[in-house]
Tab-separated table of C-alpha atoms in Angstrom:
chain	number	residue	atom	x	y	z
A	20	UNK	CA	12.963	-2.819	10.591
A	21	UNK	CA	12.391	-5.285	8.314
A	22	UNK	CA	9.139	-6.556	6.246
A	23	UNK	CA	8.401	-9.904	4.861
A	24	UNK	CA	7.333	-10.506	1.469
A	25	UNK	CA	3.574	-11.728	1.348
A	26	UNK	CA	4.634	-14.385	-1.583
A	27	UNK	CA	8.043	-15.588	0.901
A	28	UNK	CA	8.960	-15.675	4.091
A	29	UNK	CA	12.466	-14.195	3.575
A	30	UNK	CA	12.518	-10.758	5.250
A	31	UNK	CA	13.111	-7.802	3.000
A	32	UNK	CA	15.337	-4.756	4.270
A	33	UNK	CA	13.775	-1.498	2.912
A	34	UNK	CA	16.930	0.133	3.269
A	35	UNK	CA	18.958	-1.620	0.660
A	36	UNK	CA	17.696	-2.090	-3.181
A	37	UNK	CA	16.413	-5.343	-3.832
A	38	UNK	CA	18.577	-8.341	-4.679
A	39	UNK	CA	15.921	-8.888	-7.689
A	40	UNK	CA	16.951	-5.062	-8.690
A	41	UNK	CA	17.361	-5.843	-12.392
A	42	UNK	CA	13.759	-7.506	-12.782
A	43	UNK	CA	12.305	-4.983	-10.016
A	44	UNK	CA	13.172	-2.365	-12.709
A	45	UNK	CA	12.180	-4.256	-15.976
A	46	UNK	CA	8.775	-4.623	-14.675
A	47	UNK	CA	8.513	-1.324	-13.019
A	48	UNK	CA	9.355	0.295	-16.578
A	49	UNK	CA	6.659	-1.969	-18.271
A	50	UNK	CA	4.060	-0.283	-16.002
A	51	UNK	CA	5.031	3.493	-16.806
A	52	UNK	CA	3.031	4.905	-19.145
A	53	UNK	CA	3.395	8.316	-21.138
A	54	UNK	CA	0.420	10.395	-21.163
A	55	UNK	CA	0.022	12.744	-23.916
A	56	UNK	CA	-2.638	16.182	-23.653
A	57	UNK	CA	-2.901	18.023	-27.122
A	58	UNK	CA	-3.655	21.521	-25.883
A	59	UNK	CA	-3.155	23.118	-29.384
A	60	UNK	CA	-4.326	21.478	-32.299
A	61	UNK	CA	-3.320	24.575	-34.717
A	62	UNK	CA	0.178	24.102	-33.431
A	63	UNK	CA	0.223	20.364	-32.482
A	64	UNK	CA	1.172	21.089	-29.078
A	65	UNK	CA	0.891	18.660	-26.672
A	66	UNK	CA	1.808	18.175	-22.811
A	67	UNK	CA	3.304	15.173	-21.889
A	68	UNK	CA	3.956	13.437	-18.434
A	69	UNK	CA	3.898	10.001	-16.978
A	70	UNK	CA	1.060	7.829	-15.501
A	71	UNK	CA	0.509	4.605	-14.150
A	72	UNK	CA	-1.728	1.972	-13.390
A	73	UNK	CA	-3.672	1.465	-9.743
A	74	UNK	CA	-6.648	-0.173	-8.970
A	75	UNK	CA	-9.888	1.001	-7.642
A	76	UNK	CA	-12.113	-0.926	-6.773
A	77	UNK	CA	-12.426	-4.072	-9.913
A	78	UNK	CA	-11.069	-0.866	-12.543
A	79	UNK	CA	-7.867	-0.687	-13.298
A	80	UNK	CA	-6.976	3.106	-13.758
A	81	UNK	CA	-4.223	5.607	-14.383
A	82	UNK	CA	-2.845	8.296	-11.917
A	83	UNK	CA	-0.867	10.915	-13.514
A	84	UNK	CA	-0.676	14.680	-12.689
A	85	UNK	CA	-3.068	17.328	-13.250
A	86	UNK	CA	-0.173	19.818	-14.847
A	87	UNK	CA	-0.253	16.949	-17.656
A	88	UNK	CA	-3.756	16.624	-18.535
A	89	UNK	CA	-4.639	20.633	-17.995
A	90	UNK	CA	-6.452	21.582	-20.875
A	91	UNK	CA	-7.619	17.750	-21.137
A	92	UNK	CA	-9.879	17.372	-18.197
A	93	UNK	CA	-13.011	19.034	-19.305
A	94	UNK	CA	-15.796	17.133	-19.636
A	95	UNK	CA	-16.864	16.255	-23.518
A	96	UNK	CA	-13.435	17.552	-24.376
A	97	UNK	CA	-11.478	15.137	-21.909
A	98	UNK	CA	-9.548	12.577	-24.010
A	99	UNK	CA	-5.799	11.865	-24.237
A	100	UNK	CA	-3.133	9.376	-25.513
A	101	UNK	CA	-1.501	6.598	-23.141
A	102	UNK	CA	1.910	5.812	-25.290
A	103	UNK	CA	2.814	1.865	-24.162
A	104	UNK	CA	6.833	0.631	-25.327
A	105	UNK	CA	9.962	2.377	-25.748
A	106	UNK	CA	9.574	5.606	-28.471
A	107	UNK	CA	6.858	7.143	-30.393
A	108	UNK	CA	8.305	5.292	-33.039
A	109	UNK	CA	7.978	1.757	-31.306
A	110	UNK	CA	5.460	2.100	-29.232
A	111	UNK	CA	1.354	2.049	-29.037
A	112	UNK	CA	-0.806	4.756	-28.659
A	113	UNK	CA	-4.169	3.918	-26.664
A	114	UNK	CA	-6.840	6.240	-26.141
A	115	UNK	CA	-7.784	7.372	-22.559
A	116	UNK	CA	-10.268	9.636	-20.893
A	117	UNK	CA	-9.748	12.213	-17.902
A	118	UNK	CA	-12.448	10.937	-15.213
A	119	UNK	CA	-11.143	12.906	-11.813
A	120	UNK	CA	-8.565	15.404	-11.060
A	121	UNK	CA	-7.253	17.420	-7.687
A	122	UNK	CA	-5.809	20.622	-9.059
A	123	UNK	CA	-4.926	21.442	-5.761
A	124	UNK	CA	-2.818	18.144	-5.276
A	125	UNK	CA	-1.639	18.252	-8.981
A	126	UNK	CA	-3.424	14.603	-9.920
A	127	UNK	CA	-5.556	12.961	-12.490
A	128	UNK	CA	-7.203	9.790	-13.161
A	129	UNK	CA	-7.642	8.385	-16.471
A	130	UNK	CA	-9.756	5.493	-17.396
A	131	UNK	CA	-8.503	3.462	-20.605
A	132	UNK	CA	-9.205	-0.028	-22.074
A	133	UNK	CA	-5.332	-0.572	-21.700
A	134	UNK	CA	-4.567	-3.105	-18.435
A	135	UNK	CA	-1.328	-3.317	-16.872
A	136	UNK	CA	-0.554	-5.065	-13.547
A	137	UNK	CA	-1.597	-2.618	-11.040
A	138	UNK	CA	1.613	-0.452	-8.441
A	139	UNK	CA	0.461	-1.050	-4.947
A	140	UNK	CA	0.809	2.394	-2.814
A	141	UNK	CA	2.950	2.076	0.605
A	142	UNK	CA	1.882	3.936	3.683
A	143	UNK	CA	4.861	2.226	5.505
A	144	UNK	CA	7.627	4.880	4.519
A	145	UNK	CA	10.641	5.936	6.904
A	146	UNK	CA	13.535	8.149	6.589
A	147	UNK	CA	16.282	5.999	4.951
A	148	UNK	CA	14.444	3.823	3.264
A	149	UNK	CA	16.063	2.777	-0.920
A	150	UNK	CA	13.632	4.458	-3.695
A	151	UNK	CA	13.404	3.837	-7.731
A	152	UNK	CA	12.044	6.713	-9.581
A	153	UNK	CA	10.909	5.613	-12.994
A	154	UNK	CA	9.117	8.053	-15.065
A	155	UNK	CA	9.639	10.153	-18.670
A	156	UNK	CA	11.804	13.205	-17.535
A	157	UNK	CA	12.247	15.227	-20.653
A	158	UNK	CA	11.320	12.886	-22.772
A	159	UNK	CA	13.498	10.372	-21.784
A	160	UNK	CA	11.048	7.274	-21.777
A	161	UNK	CA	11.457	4.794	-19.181
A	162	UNK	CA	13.963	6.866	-17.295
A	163	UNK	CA	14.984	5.223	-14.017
A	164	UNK	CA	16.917	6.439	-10.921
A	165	UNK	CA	17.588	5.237	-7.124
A	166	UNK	CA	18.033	7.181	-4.307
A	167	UNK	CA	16.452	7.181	-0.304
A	168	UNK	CA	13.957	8.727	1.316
A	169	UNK	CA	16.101	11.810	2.888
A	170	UNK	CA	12.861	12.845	4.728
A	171	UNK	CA	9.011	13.194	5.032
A	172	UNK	CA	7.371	15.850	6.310
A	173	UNK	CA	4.673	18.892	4.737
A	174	UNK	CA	5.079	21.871	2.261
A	175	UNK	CA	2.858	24.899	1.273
A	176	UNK	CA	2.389	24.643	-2.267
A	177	UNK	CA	1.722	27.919	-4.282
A	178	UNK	CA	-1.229	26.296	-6.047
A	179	UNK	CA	-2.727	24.672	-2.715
A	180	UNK	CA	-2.742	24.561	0.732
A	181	UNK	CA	-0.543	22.153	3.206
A	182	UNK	CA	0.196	18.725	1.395
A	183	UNK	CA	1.984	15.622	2.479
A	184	UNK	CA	5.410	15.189	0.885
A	185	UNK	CA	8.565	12.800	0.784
A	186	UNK	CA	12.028	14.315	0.270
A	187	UNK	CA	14.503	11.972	-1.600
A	188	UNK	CA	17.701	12.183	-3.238
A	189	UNK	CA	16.555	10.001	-6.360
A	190	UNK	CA	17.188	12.713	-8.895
A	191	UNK	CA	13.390	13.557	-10.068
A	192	UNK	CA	13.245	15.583	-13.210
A	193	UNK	CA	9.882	17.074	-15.239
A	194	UNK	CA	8.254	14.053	-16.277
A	195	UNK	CA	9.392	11.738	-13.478
């Protein structure tokens, strides 16, 4: 099947990558954030994961997952770092604070002054369909990998009940 694009009337096949792949990914990457959690400040540990941006309702906020702001999510003691660019050397540090998590569904929202162009969430996924994975896997900011959607279907997670999840074979490292 195929989809048209609401801003053309060309019809998009979801089962190939883009033709605009090189600018789909520049602008995906510029919407990745890296969200930092100091759990320790004795040690200066910190967890570290990857958000980005959604809107709900007029608010622009952040969806990362709860593993990454554990620790950070209590309320008067719920702020974190959003790093923005390329390194730690590069890049900007904004300030952001944990509003809503699902510990059972490993997410978090975070509200921040920082505004990025929001991702737009798909219900219309199939089997086959071309996937980009961007994300910080081990630190490696702005990471990016392709892959399909090898299948969709529901898992028992150890720290929850039945979810909903989609299988791929984009590799998908911690952080990603």
């Amino acid at each position: 099947p195929q989809q048209q694009l609401p801003e053309s009337n060309a019809p998009i096949d979801l089962y190939a990558p883009p033709k605009n792949l090189g600018s789909l990914v520049d602008s995906s990457k510029e919407l990745v954030v890296q969200v930092w959690c100091e759990i320790s400040r004795v040690n200066n540990e910190w967890y570290t994961g990857t958000g980005w941006p959604i809107q709900v309702g007029s608010e622009i906020l952040f969806v990362t997952n709860h593993h990454v702001v554990e620790g950070c999510e209590i309320p008067g003691d719920n702020e974190i770092m959003l790093l923005v660019g390329d390194s730690q050397e590069t890049g900007e540090f904004l300030s952001g604070k944990v509003i809503s998590y699902d510990q059972s569904r490993d997410l978090a929202i975070i509200r921040s002054e920082l505004i990025l162009p929001p991702l737009t969430p798909s219900t219309d996924i199939k089997v086959g369909h071309w996937v980009m994975a961007v994300g910080n896997p081990e630190n490696l900011i702005r990471s990016v990998n392709f892959g399909s959607i090898s299948n969709i279907g529901q898992e028992k997670l150890p720290w929850t009940s039945t979810v909903d999840v989609i299988y791929t074979d984009a590799a998908i490292n911690q952080g990603n």
